[in-house]
Short mmCIF file of C-alpha atoms and ligand atoms in Angstrom, two decimals:
data_model
loop_
_atom_site.label_atom_id
_atom_site.label_comp_id
_atom_site.label_asym_id
_atom_site.label_seq_id
_atom_site.Cartn_x
_atom_site.Cartn_y
_atom_site.Cartn_z
CA MET A 1439 5.46 -41.33 -47.34
CA LYS A 1440 7.99 -39.33 -45.29
CA TYR A 1441 10.89 -41.42 -46.35
CA ALA A 1442 12.35 -43.27 -49.56
CA ALA A 1443 11.65 -46.75 -49.68
CA ILE A 1444 14.50 -48.63 -47.63
CA GLN A 1445 16.86 -50.67 -49.11
CA ASN A 1446 19.69 -53.55 -47.90
CA TYR A 1447 23.40 -52.15 -47.73
CA ILE A 1448 25.72 -54.54 -49.14
CA GLY A 1449 29.51 -53.93 -49.86
CA GLY A 1450 28.74 -50.17 -49.07
CA GLU A 1451 25.87 -49.66 -51.30
CA PHE A 1452 22.02 -49.27 -50.60
CA LYS A 1453 20.55 -51.95 -53.20
CA SER A 1454 16.87 -53.14 -53.66
CA ALA A 1455 16.20 -56.42 -52.45
CA SER A 1456 15.58 -59.39 -54.82
CA THR A 1457 12.03 -59.36 -53.90
CA SER A 1458 8.87 -56.83 -54.34
CA LYS A 1459 7.59 -57.82 -50.99
CA MET A 1460 7.59 -54.68 -48.88
CA MET A 1461 6.02 -53.96 -45.35
CA ASN A 1462 4.84 -50.67 -44.23
CA VAL A 1463 6.54 -48.36 -41.54
CA ILE A 1464 4.15 -46.92 -39.46
CA SER A 1465 5.13 -44.43 -36.72
CA PRO A 1466 3.63 -45.24 -33.82
CA VAL A 1467 3.59 -41.50 -32.69
CA ASP A 1468 0.39 -40.91 -34.82
CA GLY A 1469 0.20 -43.87 -37.40
CA SER A 1470 1.70 -41.93 -40.15
CA LEU A 1471 3.53 -44.19 -42.74
CA LEU A 1472 7.27 -43.52 -42.65
CA SER A 1473 8.49 -45.70 -45.24
CA THR A 1474 8.10 -49.58 -46.81
CA VAL A 1475 10.80 -52.08 -45.65
CA PRO A 1476 11.68 -55.15 -48.24
CA MET A 1477 10.97 -58.63 -46.98
CA SER A 1478 14.40 -59.97 -48.38
CA SER A 1479 15.33 -63.41 -49.35
CA ALA A 1480 18.07 -65.82 -48.65
CA ILE A 1481 19.16 -64.62 -52.13
CA ASP A 1482 19.87 -61.12 -50.48
CA LEU A 1483 21.52 -62.51 -47.38
CA ASP A 1484 23.78 -64.75 -49.90
CA ASP A 1485 24.97 -61.18 -51.45
CA ALA A 1486 25.78 -59.50 -48.14
CA VAL A 1487 27.75 -63.04 -46.89
CA LYS A 1488 29.68 -62.75 -50.35
CA ALA A 1489 30.45 -59.05 -49.51
CA ALA A 1490 31.54 -59.58 -46.27
CA LYS A 1491 33.65 -62.51 -46.77
CA ALA A 1492 35.27 -60.62 -49.48
CA ALA A 1493 36.28 -57.65 -47.13
CA PHE A 1494 37.07 -60.20 -44.29
CA PRO A 1495 41.14 -60.85 -45.20
CA GLU A 1496 41.90 -57.32 -45.41
CA TRP A 1497 39.93 -56.16 -42.16
CA SER A 1498 41.04 -59.34 -40.02
CA ARG A 1499 44.95 -58.38 -41.00
CA THR A 1500 44.40 -54.42 -40.15
CA PRO A 1501 45.99 -53.88 -36.60
CA ILE A 1502 43.03 -53.48 -34.07
CA LYS A 1503 44.75 -49.97 -33.63
CA GLU A 1504 43.94 -49.08 -36.46
CA ARG A 1505 40.82 -50.45 -36.81
CA VAL A 1506 39.33 -48.74 -33.84
CA GLN A 1507 40.29 -45.42 -35.41
CA VAL A 1508 36.95 -45.96 -37.63
CA PHE A 1509 35.24 -46.22 -34.22
CA PHE A 1510 36.94 -42.65 -32.69
CA ARG A 1511 35.54 -41.47 -36.19
CA TYR A 1512 32.16 -42.89 -35.76
CA LYS A 1513 31.68 -41.92 -31.98
CA MET A 1514 32.40 -38.28 -33.38
CA LEU A 1515 29.66 -38.79 -35.94
CA LEU A 1516 27.10 -40.13 -33.53
CA GLU A 1517 27.57 -36.91 -31.59
CA LYS A 1518 27.40 -34.58 -34.32
CA HIS A 1519 24.12 -36.68 -35.68
CA LEU A 1520 22.81 -36.82 -32.45
CA ASN A 1521 19.62 -34.87 -32.76
CA GLU A 1522 18.89 -36.40 -36.28
CA LEU A 1523 19.44 -39.94 -34.99
CA ALA A 1524 16.94 -39.31 -31.71
CA GLU A 1525 14.32 -37.44 -34.24
CA LEU A 1526 14.56 -40.72 -36.52
CA CYS A 1527 14.68 -43.01 -33.53
CA SER A 1528 11.37 -41.51 -31.93
CA GLU A 1529 9.50 -41.40 -34.99
CA GLU A 1530 9.83 -45.06 -35.86
CA ASN A 1531 9.55 -46.52 -32.08
CA GLY A 1532 7.46 -44.17 -30.63
CA LYS A 1533 9.78 -43.01 -27.53
CA THR A 1534 9.91 -39.68 -26.45
CA TYR A 1535 12.85 -37.40 -27.88
CA GLY A 1536 14.45 -37.69 -24.41
CA GLU A 1537 14.76 -41.19 -24.19
CA SER A 1538 15.99 -41.42 -27.93
CA VAL A 1539 18.90 -39.06 -26.75
CA ALA A 1540 19.75 -41.06 -23.84
CA GLU A 1541 19.61 -44.07 -26.45
CA ILE A 1542 22.16 -42.71 -28.85
CA GLU A 1543 24.08 -41.32 -25.76
CA LYS A 1544 24.25 -44.85 -24.41
CA SER A 1545 25.31 -45.89 -28.68
CA ILE A 1546 28.15 -43.59 -27.94
CA GLU A 1547 29.30 -45.02 -24.72
CA LEU A 1548 29.23 -48.18 -26.35
CA THR A 1549 31.50 -47.09 -29.36
CA GLU A 1550 33.83 -45.63 -26.68
CA PHE A 1551 34.36 -48.88 -25.23
CA ALA A 1552 35.01 -50.58 -28.69
CA CYS A 1553 37.72 -47.88 -29.13
CA SER A 1554 39.37 -49.39 -25.77
CA LEU A 1555 39.21 -52.90 -27.24
CA PRO A 1556 43.36 -52.53 -27.91
CA GLN A 1557 44.02 -52.34 -24.17
CA LEU A 1558 41.92 -55.50 -23.61
CA VAL A 1559 42.83 -57.95 -26.01
CA THR A 1560 46.48 -58.41 -25.44
CA GLY A 1561 46.97 -61.86 -25.39
CA GLU A 1562 49.10 -63.77 -22.77
CA ILE A 1563 52.99 -65.10 -23.14
CA LEU A 1564 54.71 -67.45 -20.75
CA GLU A 1565 58.14 -69.25 -21.05
CA VAL A 1566 56.88 -72.99 -20.53
CA SER A 1567 60.26 -74.44 -20.31
CA ARG A 1568 63.43 -73.58 -20.97
CA GLY A 1569 63.64 -71.44 -24.25
CA VAL A 1570 59.72 -72.38 -25.52
CA GLU A 1571 56.76 -70.12 -25.04
CA CYS A 1572 53.31 -70.49 -25.30
CA ARG A 1573 51.43 -67.52 -26.27
CA THR A 1574 48.02 -66.92 -27.20
CA GLU A 1575 45.93 -64.36 -28.98
CA HIS A 1576 41.94 -63.48 -29.88
CA VAL A 1577 41.43 -63.99 -33.52
CA PRO A 1578 38.40 -62.93 -35.04
CA LEU A 1579 35.60 -65.45 -36.59
CA GLY A 1580 34.82 -64.39 -39.99
CA VAL A 1581 31.37 -63.43 -40.99
CA VAL A 1582 28.87 -62.72 -38.32
CA ALA A 1583 25.50 -61.68 -37.69
CA SER A 1584 23.41 -59.84 -35.56
CA ILE A 1585 19.44 -59.73 -35.37
CA VAL A 1586 17.70 -57.10 -33.21
CA PRO A 1587 14.43 -56.21 -31.64
CA PHE A 1588 12.25 -53.40 -32.15
CA ASN A 1589 12.62 -51.47 -28.55
CA PHE A 1590 15.99 -49.84 -29.36
CA PRO A 1591 16.60 -48.99 -33.02
CA SER A 1592 20.17 -47.64 -32.55
CA MET A 1593 21.61 -48.89 -29.14
CA VAL A 1594 20.86 -52.78 -29.53
CA PRO A 1595 22.76 -52.48 -33.09
CA ASN A 1596 25.53 -50.96 -31.21
CA TRP A 1597 25.83 -53.35 -28.69
CA THR A 1598 27.12 -56.07 -31.32
CA LEU A 1599 28.33 -53.97 -34.14
CA PRO A 1600 31.33 -51.65 -32.73
CA ASN A 1601 32.60 -54.60 -30.84
CA ALA A 1602 32.36 -57.50 -33.37
CA ILE A 1603 33.72 -55.15 -36.11
CA ALA A 1604 36.63 -53.65 -34.00
CA LEU A 1605 37.89 -57.10 -33.02
CA GLY A 1606 38.29 -57.63 -36.90
CA ASN A 1607 34.83 -59.74 -38.01
CA CYS A 1608 32.52 -58.57 -40.78
CA MET A 1609 28.92 -58.15 -39.95
CA ILE A 1610 25.67 -59.00 -41.50
CA MET A 1611 22.91 -57.09 -39.21
CA LYS A 1612 19.25 -57.72 -39.32
CA PRO A 1613 17.36 -54.90 -38.06
CA SER A 1614 13.45 -55.11 -36.61
CA GLU A 1615 11.23 -54.63 -39.53
CA LYS A 1616 9.16 -52.65 -37.40
CA VAL A 1617 11.94 -50.09 -36.99
CA PRO A 1618 14.57 -50.47 -39.95
CA LEU A 1619 15.35 -46.63 -40.26
CA SER A 1620 17.89 -46.01 -37.78
CA CYS A 1621 20.24 -48.85 -39.00
CA GLY A 1622 20.52 -47.25 -42.22
CA LYS A 1623 21.58 -44.18 -40.92
CA LEU A 1624 24.34 -46.11 -38.60
CA ALA A 1625 25.55 -47.33 -41.88
CA GLU A 1626 26.10 -44.09 -43.62
CA LEU A 1627 28.15 -43.34 -40.58
CA LEU A 1628 29.90 -45.65 -40.43
CA GLN A 1629 30.86 -45.70 -44.01
CA GLU A 1630 31.50 -41.61 -43.35
CA ALA A 1631 33.97 -42.62 -40.63
CA GLY A 1632 35.98 -44.87 -43.33
CA LEU A 1633 34.65 -48.44 -42.48
CA PRO A 1634 35.59 -50.25 -45.79
CA ASP A 1635 33.01 -51.59 -47.98
CA GLY A 1636 31.46 -55.18 -46.90
CA VAL A 1637 32.57 -54.92 -43.35
CA PHE A 1638 28.94 -54.14 -42.39
CA ASN A 1639 25.87 -54.87 -44.27
CA ILE A 1640 22.23 -54.76 -43.71
CA VAL A 1641 19.91 -57.10 -45.02
CA HIS A 1642 16.11 -56.61 -43.86
CA GLY A 1643 13.31 -58.64 -43.72
CA ASP A 1644 11.53 -61.14 -40.87
CA VAL A 1645 11.18 -64.60 -40.00
CA GLU A 1646 13.03 -65.71 -43.83
CA ILE A 1647 15.90 -63.90 -43.36
CA VAL A 1648 16.65 -64.98 -39.74
CA GLU A 1649 16.24 -68.59 -40.62
CA ALA A 1650 18.59 -68.12 -43.67
CA ILE A 1651 21.03 -66.61 -40.98
CA CYS A 1652 20.76 -69.44 -38.76
CA ASP A 1653 21.53 -71.70 -41.82
CA HIS A 1654 24.02 -70.15 -43.53
CA PRO A 1655 27.29 -72.19 -43.84
CA GLN A 1656 29.28 -69.04 -44.06
CA ILE A 1657 28.18 -67.07 -40.85
CA GLU A 1658 30.02 -68.23 -38.05
CA ALA A 1659 28.32 -66.76 -35.08
CA VAL A 1660 24.82 -65.16 -34.76
CA SER A 1661 23.75 -62.83 -31.78
CA PHE A 1662 20.23 -62.35 -31.44
CA VAL A 1663 18.14 -59.72 -29.11
CA GLY A 1664 14.41 -60.46 -28.83
CA SER A 1665 11.57 -62.33 -27.35
CA THR A 1666 12.01 -65.55 -25.35
CA LYS A 1667 10.10 -67.54 -27.97
CA VAL A 1668 12.38 -66.53 -31.23
CA ALA A 1669 15.40 -66.40 -29.00
CA LYS A 1670 15.01 -70.30 -28.13
CA ILE A 1671 14.09 -70.97 -31.97
CA VAL A 1672 17.32 -69.01 -33.18
CA TYR A 1673 19.57 -70.72 -30.49
CA GLN A 1674 18.39 -73.98 -31.42
CA ARG A 1675 18.41 -73.61 -35.23
CA THR A 1676 22.14 -71.55 -35.04
CA THR A 1677 23.56 -74.24 -32.61
CA SER A 1678 22.24 -76.97 -34.51
CA ASN A 1679 24.02 -76.03 -37.59
CA TYR A 1680 27.35 -76.19 -35.17
CA LYS A 1681 28.12 -72.03 -35.06
CA ARG A 1682 28.07 -69.90 -31.80
CA CYS A 1683 25.24 -68.06 -30.67
CA LEU A 1684 24.17 -65.97 -27.65
CA ALA A 1685 20.37 -65.09 -28.12
CA LEU A 1686 19.10 -62.71 -25.41
CA GLY A 1687 15.35 -62.99 -24.74
CA GLY A 1688 12.35 -61.30 -22.85
CA ALA A 1689 12.16 -60.52 -19.06
CA LYS A 1690 9.81 -60.23 -16.15
CA ASN A 1691 11.86 -58.01 -13.75
CA HIS A 1692 10.81 -57.63 -10.21
CA LEU A 1693 11.24 -55.27 -7.64
CA MET A 1694 11.13 -55.90 -4.08
CA VAL A 1695 10.29 -53.26 -1.77
CA LEU A 1696 10.96 -53.24 2.02
CA PRO A 1697 9.58 -51.15 4.55
CA ASP A 1698 12.57 -49.44 5.37
CA ALA A 1699 13.02 -48.07 1.63
CA ILE A 1700 13.08 -44.18 1.41
CA PRO A 1701 9.64 -43.58 0.07
CA GLY A 1702 10.49 -40.65 -2.37
CA MET A 1703 13.43 -41.91 -3.84
CA THR A 1704 11.83 -45.57 -4.31
CA ALA A 1705 8.56 -43.84 -5.99
CA GLN A 1706 10.45 -41.92 -7.89
CA ASN A 1707 12.65 -45.14 -9.62
CA VAL A 1708 9.86 -47.46 -9.54
CA ALA A 1709 7.81 -45.02 -11.48
CA ALA A 1710 10.47 -44.39 -13.89
CA SER A 1711 11.31 -48.09 -14.40
CA MET A 1712 8.03 -49.19 -15.04
CA SER A 1713 7.11 -46.33 -17.44
CA GLY A 1714 10.49 -45.46 -19.27
CA CYS A 1715 10.60 -46.20 -23.04
CA ALA A 1716 6.52 -46.99 -22.12
CA GLY A 1717 7.57 -50.26 -20.91
CA GLN A 1718 9.19 -51.58 -23.62
CA ARG A 1719 12.38 -52.48 -22.08
CA CYS A 1720 14.02 -55.50 -21.01
CA MET A 1721 15.06 -54.35 -18.02
CA ALA A 1722 11.82 -52.39 -17.04
CA ALA A 1723 10.20 -52.97 -13.34
CA SER A 1724 7.14 -55.15 -14.62
CA ALA A 1725 6.60 -56.73 -11.13
CA MET A 1726 6.86 -55.27 -7.40
CA ILE A 1727 6.89 -57.33 -4.54
CA GLY A 1728 5.69 -55.19 -1.48
CA VAL A 1729 7.32 -56.97 2.00
CA GLY A 1730 5.34 -56.28 4.79
CA ASN A 1731 3.44 -52.83 5.03
CA VAL A 1732 4.57 -50.59 2.33
CA ASP A 1733 1.31 -49.07 1.95
CA ALA A 1734 2.57 -45.85 2.25
CA ILE A 1735 5.50 -46.13 -0.73
CA ILE A 1736 2.60 -47.53 -2.44
CA ASP A 1737 0.58 -44.31 -2.40
CA LYS A 1738 3.65 -42.13 -3.64
CA ILE A 1739 4.26 -44.45 -6.46
CA CYS A 1740 0.78 -43.74 -7.67
CA GLU A 1741 1.45 -40.07 -7.07
CA GLU A 1742 4.46 -40.20 -9.14
CA VAL A 1743 2.89 -42.43 -11.90
CA ARG A 1744 0.11 -39.83 -12.46
CA LYS A 1745 2.54 -37.40 -13.03
CA ILE A 1746 3.24 -39.33 -16.02
CA ILE A 1747 1.73 -37.87 -19.23
CA PRO A 1748 1.03 -40.26 -22.34
CA GLY A 1749 2.53 -38.15 -25.42
CA GLU A 1750 4.72 -35.64 -23.08
CA ASN A 1751 6.83 -37.90 -20.97
CA LEU A 1752 5.74 -41.14 -22.03
CA GLY A 1753 5.81 -42.52 -25.68
CA ALA A 1754 3.82 -44.48 -27.67
CA VAL A 1755 3.83 -48.34 -27.67
CA ILE A 1756 5.01 -49.90 -30.91
CA ASN A 1757 1.76 -50.69 -32.86
CA LYS A 1758 -1.91 -51.11 -32.43
CA GLU A 1759 -1.63 -55.10 -31.63
CA SER A 1760 0.87 -53.82 -29.16
CA LYS A 1761 -1.56 -51.68 -27.54
CA GLU A 1762 -4.40 -54.13 -27.42
CA ARG A 1763 -2.30 -56.78 -26.06
CA ILE A 1764 -1.48 -54.46 -23.06
CA GLU A 1765 -4.98 -53.47 -22.32
CA ARG A 1766 -6.18 -56.84 -22.68
CA TYR A 1767 -3.65 -57.99 -19.70
CA ILE A 1768 -4.92 -54.96 -17.44
CA GLY A 1769 -8.57 -56.38 -17.99
CA GLU A 1770 -7.81 -59.83 -17.46
CA ALA A 1771 -6.01 -58.86 -14.17
CA GLU A 1772 -9.31 -56.86 -13.08
CA LYS A 1773 -11.30 -59.92 -13.75
CA GLU A 1774 -9.24 -62.00 -11.65
CA GLY A 1775 -9.69 -59.64 -8.68
CA ALA A 1776 -6.99 -57.39 -8.61
CA LYS A 1777 -7.41 -53.43 -8.23
CA ILE A 1778 -6.34 -51.22 -10.78
CA LEU A 1779 -5.00 -48.05 -9.20
CA VAL A 1780 -3.91 -46.17 -12.00
CA ASP A 1781 -5.60 -47.20 -15.16
CA GLY A 1782 -4.11 -46.41 -18.53
CA ARG A 1783 -6.69 -48.09 -20.86
CA ASN A 1784 -8.49 -46.17 -23.31
CA THR A 1785 -5.62 -43.68 -23.78
CA THR A 1786 -5.40 -40.98 -26.90
CA VAL A 1787 -3.39 -37.93 -27.04
CA ASN A 1788 -4.87 -34.90 -28.71
CA GLY A 1789 -3.57 -34.44 -32.06
CA LYS A 1790 -2.06 -37.69 -32.36
CA GLU A 1791 -5.38 -39.64 -32.59
CA ASN A 1792 -3.73 -42.59 -34.62
CA GLY A 1793 -1.06 -42.87 -32.42
CA THR A 1794 -0.84 -45.74 -30.15
CA TYR A 1795 -0.65 -44.71 -26.45
CA VAL A 1796 -1.00 -46.69 -23.27
CA GLY A 1797 -1.19 -44.77 -19.89
CA PRO A 1798 1.05 -45.78 -17.23
CA THR A 1799 -1.23 -48.53 -15.03
CA VAL A 1800 -0.55 -49.51 -11.42
CA ILE A 1801 -2.11 -52.86 -10.50
CA ASP A 1802 -2.28 -53.71 -6.79
CA PHE A 1803 -3.35 -56.81 -4.86
CA VAL A 1804 -2.13 -59.19 -8.22
CA THR A 1805 -1.25 -62.77 -7.21
CA PRO A 1806 1.41 -64.84 -8.13
CA GLU A 1807 -0.73 -67.07 -10.55
CA MET A 1808 -2.29 -64.05 -12.59
CA SER A 1809 -0.80 -63.61 -15.86
CA VAL A 1810 0.10 -60.18 -15.19
CA ALA A 1811 2.51 -61.83 -12.54
CA LYS A 1812 3.85 -64.21 -14.54
CA GLU A 1813 4.12 -62.83 -18.38
CA GLU A 1814 5.77 -60.13 -20.16
CA ILE A 1815 3.35 -57.29 -20.84
CA PHE A 1816 6.03 -55.09 -22.38
CA GLY A 1817 4.07 -51.90 -21.76
CA PRO A 1818 4.07 -49.33 -18.97
CA VAL A 1819 2.45 -51.44 -16.36
CA ILE A 1820 3.51 -52.55 -12.79
CA SER A 1821 1.76 -55.43 -10.97
CA ILE A 1822 2.01 -54.99 -7.46
CA MET A 1823 1.96 -58.24 -5.13
CA ARG A 1824 2.63 -58.66 -1.12
CA ALA A 1825 4.65 -60.69 0.65
CA ASN A 1826 5.03 -61.43 4.33
CA THR A 1827 9.09 -61.85 4.76
CA VAL A 1828 11.96 -61.35 2.14
CA ASP A 1829 12.14 -65.19 1.48
CA GLU A 1830 8.83 -65.19 0.32
CA ALA A 1831 9.51 -62.24 -1.75
CA LEU A 1832 12.26 -64.02 -3.24
CA ALA A 1833 10.66 -67.26 -3.59
CA ILE A 1834 8.19 -65.53 -6.00
CA GLU A 1835 10.99 -64.08 -7.78
CA ASN A 1836 12.78 -67.39 -8.15
CA ALA A 1837 9.73 -68.89 -9.58
CA ASN A 1838 9.47 -66.74 -12.33
CA PRO A 1839 11.14 -68.26 -15.61
CA TYR A 1840 12.87 -65.62 -16.76
CA GLY A 1841 16.49 -63.78 -15.40
CA ASN A 1842 17.18 -60.60 -16.77
CA ALA A 1843 17.04 -57.89 -13.45
CA ALA A 1844 15.92 -57.92 -9.87
CA SER A 1845 16.16 -55.02 -7.66
CA VAL A 1846 15.73 -54.26 -4.06
CA PHE A 1847 14.83 -51.11 -1.99
CA THR A 1848 16.07 -50.83 1.36
CA GLN A 1849 18.29 -49.20 3.43
CA ASN A 1850 19.59 -51.92 5.19
CA GLY A 1851 22.92 -53.13 3.63
CA GLY A 1852 22.94 -56.97 5.11
CA MET A 1853 19.47 -57.35 3.69
CA ALA A 1854 20.41 -55.98 0.34
CA ARG A 1855 23.18 -58.32 0.31
CA TYR A 1856 21.08 -61.25 1.37
CA ILE A 1857 18.80 -60.66 -1.65
CA ILE A 1858 21.87 -60.19 -4.31
CA ASP A 1859 22.92 -63.33 -3.08
CA ARG A 1860 19.54 -65.15 -3.44
CA ALA A 1861 17.84 -63.37 -6.58
CA SER A 1862 17.79 -65.45 -9.60
CA ALA A 1863 18.75 -62.75 -12.22
CA GLY A 1864 21.91 -61.75 -14.30
CA MET A 1865 21.55 -58.12 -13.21
CA ILE A 1866 20.68 -56.95 -9.69
CA GLY A 1867 19.80 -53.40 -8.54
CA VAL A 1868 19.74 -51.77 -5.17
CA ASN A 1869 17.87 -48.96 -4.78
CA VAL A 1870 17.99 -49.02 -8.67
CA GLY A 1871 15.17 -49.54 -10.79
CA VAL A 1872 17.01 -50.55 -14.16
CA PRO A 1873 20.26 -51.97 -13.16
CA VAL A 1874 21.79 -51.99 -16.52
CA PRO A 1875 25.82 -52.43 -15.92
CA ARG A 1876 27.61 -49.60 -17.83
CA GLU A 1877 30.78 -50.51 -19.67
CA PRO A 1878 33.27 -52.25 -19.29
CA PHE A 1879 30.83 -54.30 -17.43
CA SER A 1880 28.72 -56.87 -19.33
CA PHE A 1881 24.83 -56.62 -20.30
CA GLY A 1882 23.29 -60.07 -20.16
CA GLY A 1883 20.49 -61.75 -18.00
CA TRP A 1884 19.99 -65.92 -16.71
CA ASN A 1885 17.55 -68.19 -16.97
CA GLU A 1886 14.91 -67.80 -20.17
CA SER A 1887 16.33 -64.40 -20.63
CA LYS A 1888 19.59 -65.55 -22.15
CA PHE A 1889 20.65 -68.88 -23.95
CA GLY A 1890 24.26 -69.06 -24.80
CA VAL A 1891 27.40 -68.36 -22.73
CA GLY A 1892 28.94 -65.09 -22.04
CA ASP A 1893 27.60 -61.51 -22.06
CA ILE A 1894 26.51 -59.34 -25.02
CA THR A 1895 28.30 -56.27 -24.32
CA GLY A 1896 31.75 -55.20 -22.43
CA LYS A 1897 34.29 -57.60 -21.66
CA SER A 1898 32.45 -60.49 -21.94
CA SER A 1899 31.50 -60.03 -25.44
CA ILE A 1900 35.42 -60.37 -26.40
CA GLU A 1901 35.08 -64.06 -26.04
CA PHE A 1902 32.19 -64.28 -27.99
CA TRP A 1903 33.43 -62.36 -31.17
CA THR A 1904 36.74 -63.86 -31.06
CA LYS A 1905 38.75 -67.73 -31.14
CA LEU A 1906 41.60 -67.96 -28.98
CA LYS A 1907 44.75 -69.02 -31.15
CA LYS A 1908 47.65 -70.63 -28.73
CA SER A 1909 50.96 -71.08 -29.96
CA THR A 1910 54.09 -72.89 -28.62
CA ILE A 1911 57.20 -71.34 -29.97
CA LYS A 1912 60.58 -72.67 -29.97
CA TRP A 1913 63.58 -70.76 -31.78
CA ASN A 1914 66.72 -71.93 -30.18
CA ALA A 1915 67.74 -75.52 -31.24
CA GLU A 1916 69.74 -75.89 -27.66
CA ALA A 1917 66.37 -75.85 -26.20
CA GLY A 1918 66.29 -79.46 -26.83
CA VAL A 1919 63.45 -81.98 -26.70
CA ASN A 1920 61.80 -82.38 -23.15
CA TRP A 1921 59.03 -84.69 -22.12
CA MET A 1922 56.30 -82.28 -23.82
CA SER A 1923 57.72 -82.44 -27.05
P1 LIG B 687 10.93 -60.59 -31.64
O1 LIG B 687 11.41 -61.69 -30.90
O2 LIG B 687 9.50 -60.61 -32.09
O3 LIG B 687 11.72 -59.73 -32.57
C1 LIG B 687 12.93 -60.24 -32.80
C2 LIG B 687 13.72 -60.13 -33.99
O4 LIG B 687 13.39 -61.27 -34.34
C3 LIG B 687 13.39 -59.25 -35.05
O5 LIG B 687 14.39 -59.30 -36.09
C4 LIG B 687 12.02 -60.13 -35.87
O6 LIG B 687 12.14 -59.87 -37.28
C5 LIG B 687 12.56 -61.54 -35.76
N1 LIG B 687 11.65 -62.70 -35.51
C6 LIG B 687 10.29 -62.25 -34.95
N2 LIG B 687 9.94 -63.57 -35.32
C7 LIG B 687 10.50 -64.24 -35.66
C8 LIG B 687 10.41 -65.83 -36.10
N3 LIG B 687 9.26 -66.59 -35.36
N4 LIG B 687 11.59 -66.72 -36.33
C9 LIG B 687 12.50 -65.82 -36.58
N5 LIG B 687 12.79 -64.55 -36.39
C10 LIG B 687 11.61 -63.97 -36.13
O7 LIG B 687 11.08 -59.40 -30.61
P2 LIG B 687 10.35 -57.65 -30.34
O8 LIG B 687 9.14 -57.83 -30.42
O9 LIG B 687 11.24 -56.91 -31.77
O10 LIG B 687 11.37 -57.33 -29.09
C11 LIG B 687 10.88 -57.10 -27.79
C12 LIG B 687 11.15 -58.36 -27.05
O11 LIG B 687 12.79 -58.36 -27.28
C13 LIG B 687 11.09 -58.63 -25.67
O12 LIG B 687 10.34 -59.58 -25.40
C14 LIG B 687 11.87 -57.91 -25.04
O13 LIG B 687 12.32 -58.25 -23.68
C15 LIG B 687 13.13 -58.28 -25.73
N6 LIG B 687 14.41 -57.72 -25.87
C16 LIG B 687 15.77 -58.41 -24.83
C17 LIG B 687 16.36 -57.72 -24.56
C18 LIG B 687 17.64 -58.41 -23.49
O14 LIG B 687 18.87 -58.03 -23.25
N7 LIG B 687 17.29 -59.43 -23.08
C19 LIG B 687 16.73 -56.49 -24.99
C20 LIG B 687 16.00 -55.96 -25.83
C21 LIG B 687 14.81 -56.59 -26.10
#
């Protein structure tokens, strides 16, 4: 085992969980055993909540300008440890080193945004009648929780922790049991940056801990990122316990390619979007709709996709079950009459025979009722459908239950605007394959890709992590009493 057994991080200390139940952490790169992770119980969660609750009065009373100083230092530490964090991320998740570097760079950008929060959370004040003023201020919630998925071991925790904590909350993080190592390193860096003990805590585990988080009476808010199936469970359970919840789910992102699209640029973007992070991104292009005759562009896409080499510029998928699931989808599409233009099944990488690799796959002549057209595959696979008109393409896009992202490739500005207005997704790209909004804009989809109000990052997250206090103030007795008194 390469690393020591993983422990929870509670009240500023790494601690063993109360149970002896452990799960192996296997590297998708080569199948080697990296570590073991505890399947903590509700007792461990309760300890973490107690530590967070104890830290809250002092942390929430610390002025925000002081609180963000921790994040200025944390950002510098992320930069200093970038290579180490990227290596760990690749080892546990399977993505390429370059993709892991990009993930840490994105974590740095998210932290930069948290450092700017004092400029954004100023309240409002108005003299509402003579001598009487109303003012508002953003007040932290208390103990909050963040439950994260396997596909971004470092970035998704950093979607929530810098903003929630800079805004004065104390947090319990529940990492994915498949990639639990990166989060521990983030805790070490936060401690080195001077974050007081108990403000950030980690409890490892699976379903039991997630359920305990949803039910814990002293946790005020829960953010979740993962599959739609679990997002619905978490959203329902958390809100039925009368706490606020923002639950981001899965995706099936459609790219619409029009005949006037610039072929080279379109092909490069489509290939990068479907294969980046081995297709394990909630913003990955998973379906493409060719509008009219785009055969020449499809040929170019295949040319680009063939340049993607597993183990070189394509990472592994998370585990054996994922590899099998992805290959099963490709097989079903073939049986249903689709044509596999580039086939990534049965891929192995020399020297990494126990790694779980799927080569990039392009499936053409997919019809909207096939499972590869409807379901999230979460692998480096793109399913191409054909439409005669833009409205037909939009009808296919609109019929899918998800709504994270949709993109259009065209040189016609009017047509792009027409699609922006009608695509049913929270994040739209024009000639961009992965339309992730950069800070200070907010990340969040629509429909079955997100449950709850607001977005998880950027300015919108301020509303989620704080509550608004409204004060009406009169100091001068001569202001008297009026009809509002
Ligand atoms: P997942 O839903 O299986 O797991 C997410 C978290 O929930 C993990 O921490 C896991 O331990 C926990 N969990 C799993 N099953 C549970 C259950 N039955 N009850 C309670 N908790 C449970 O997701 P994953 O496989 O880790 O991640 C991939 C999914 O996440 C994809 O669907 C992807 O689209 C989605 N995702 C979405 C976004 C977004 O912004 N919308 C971002 C990243 C990933």
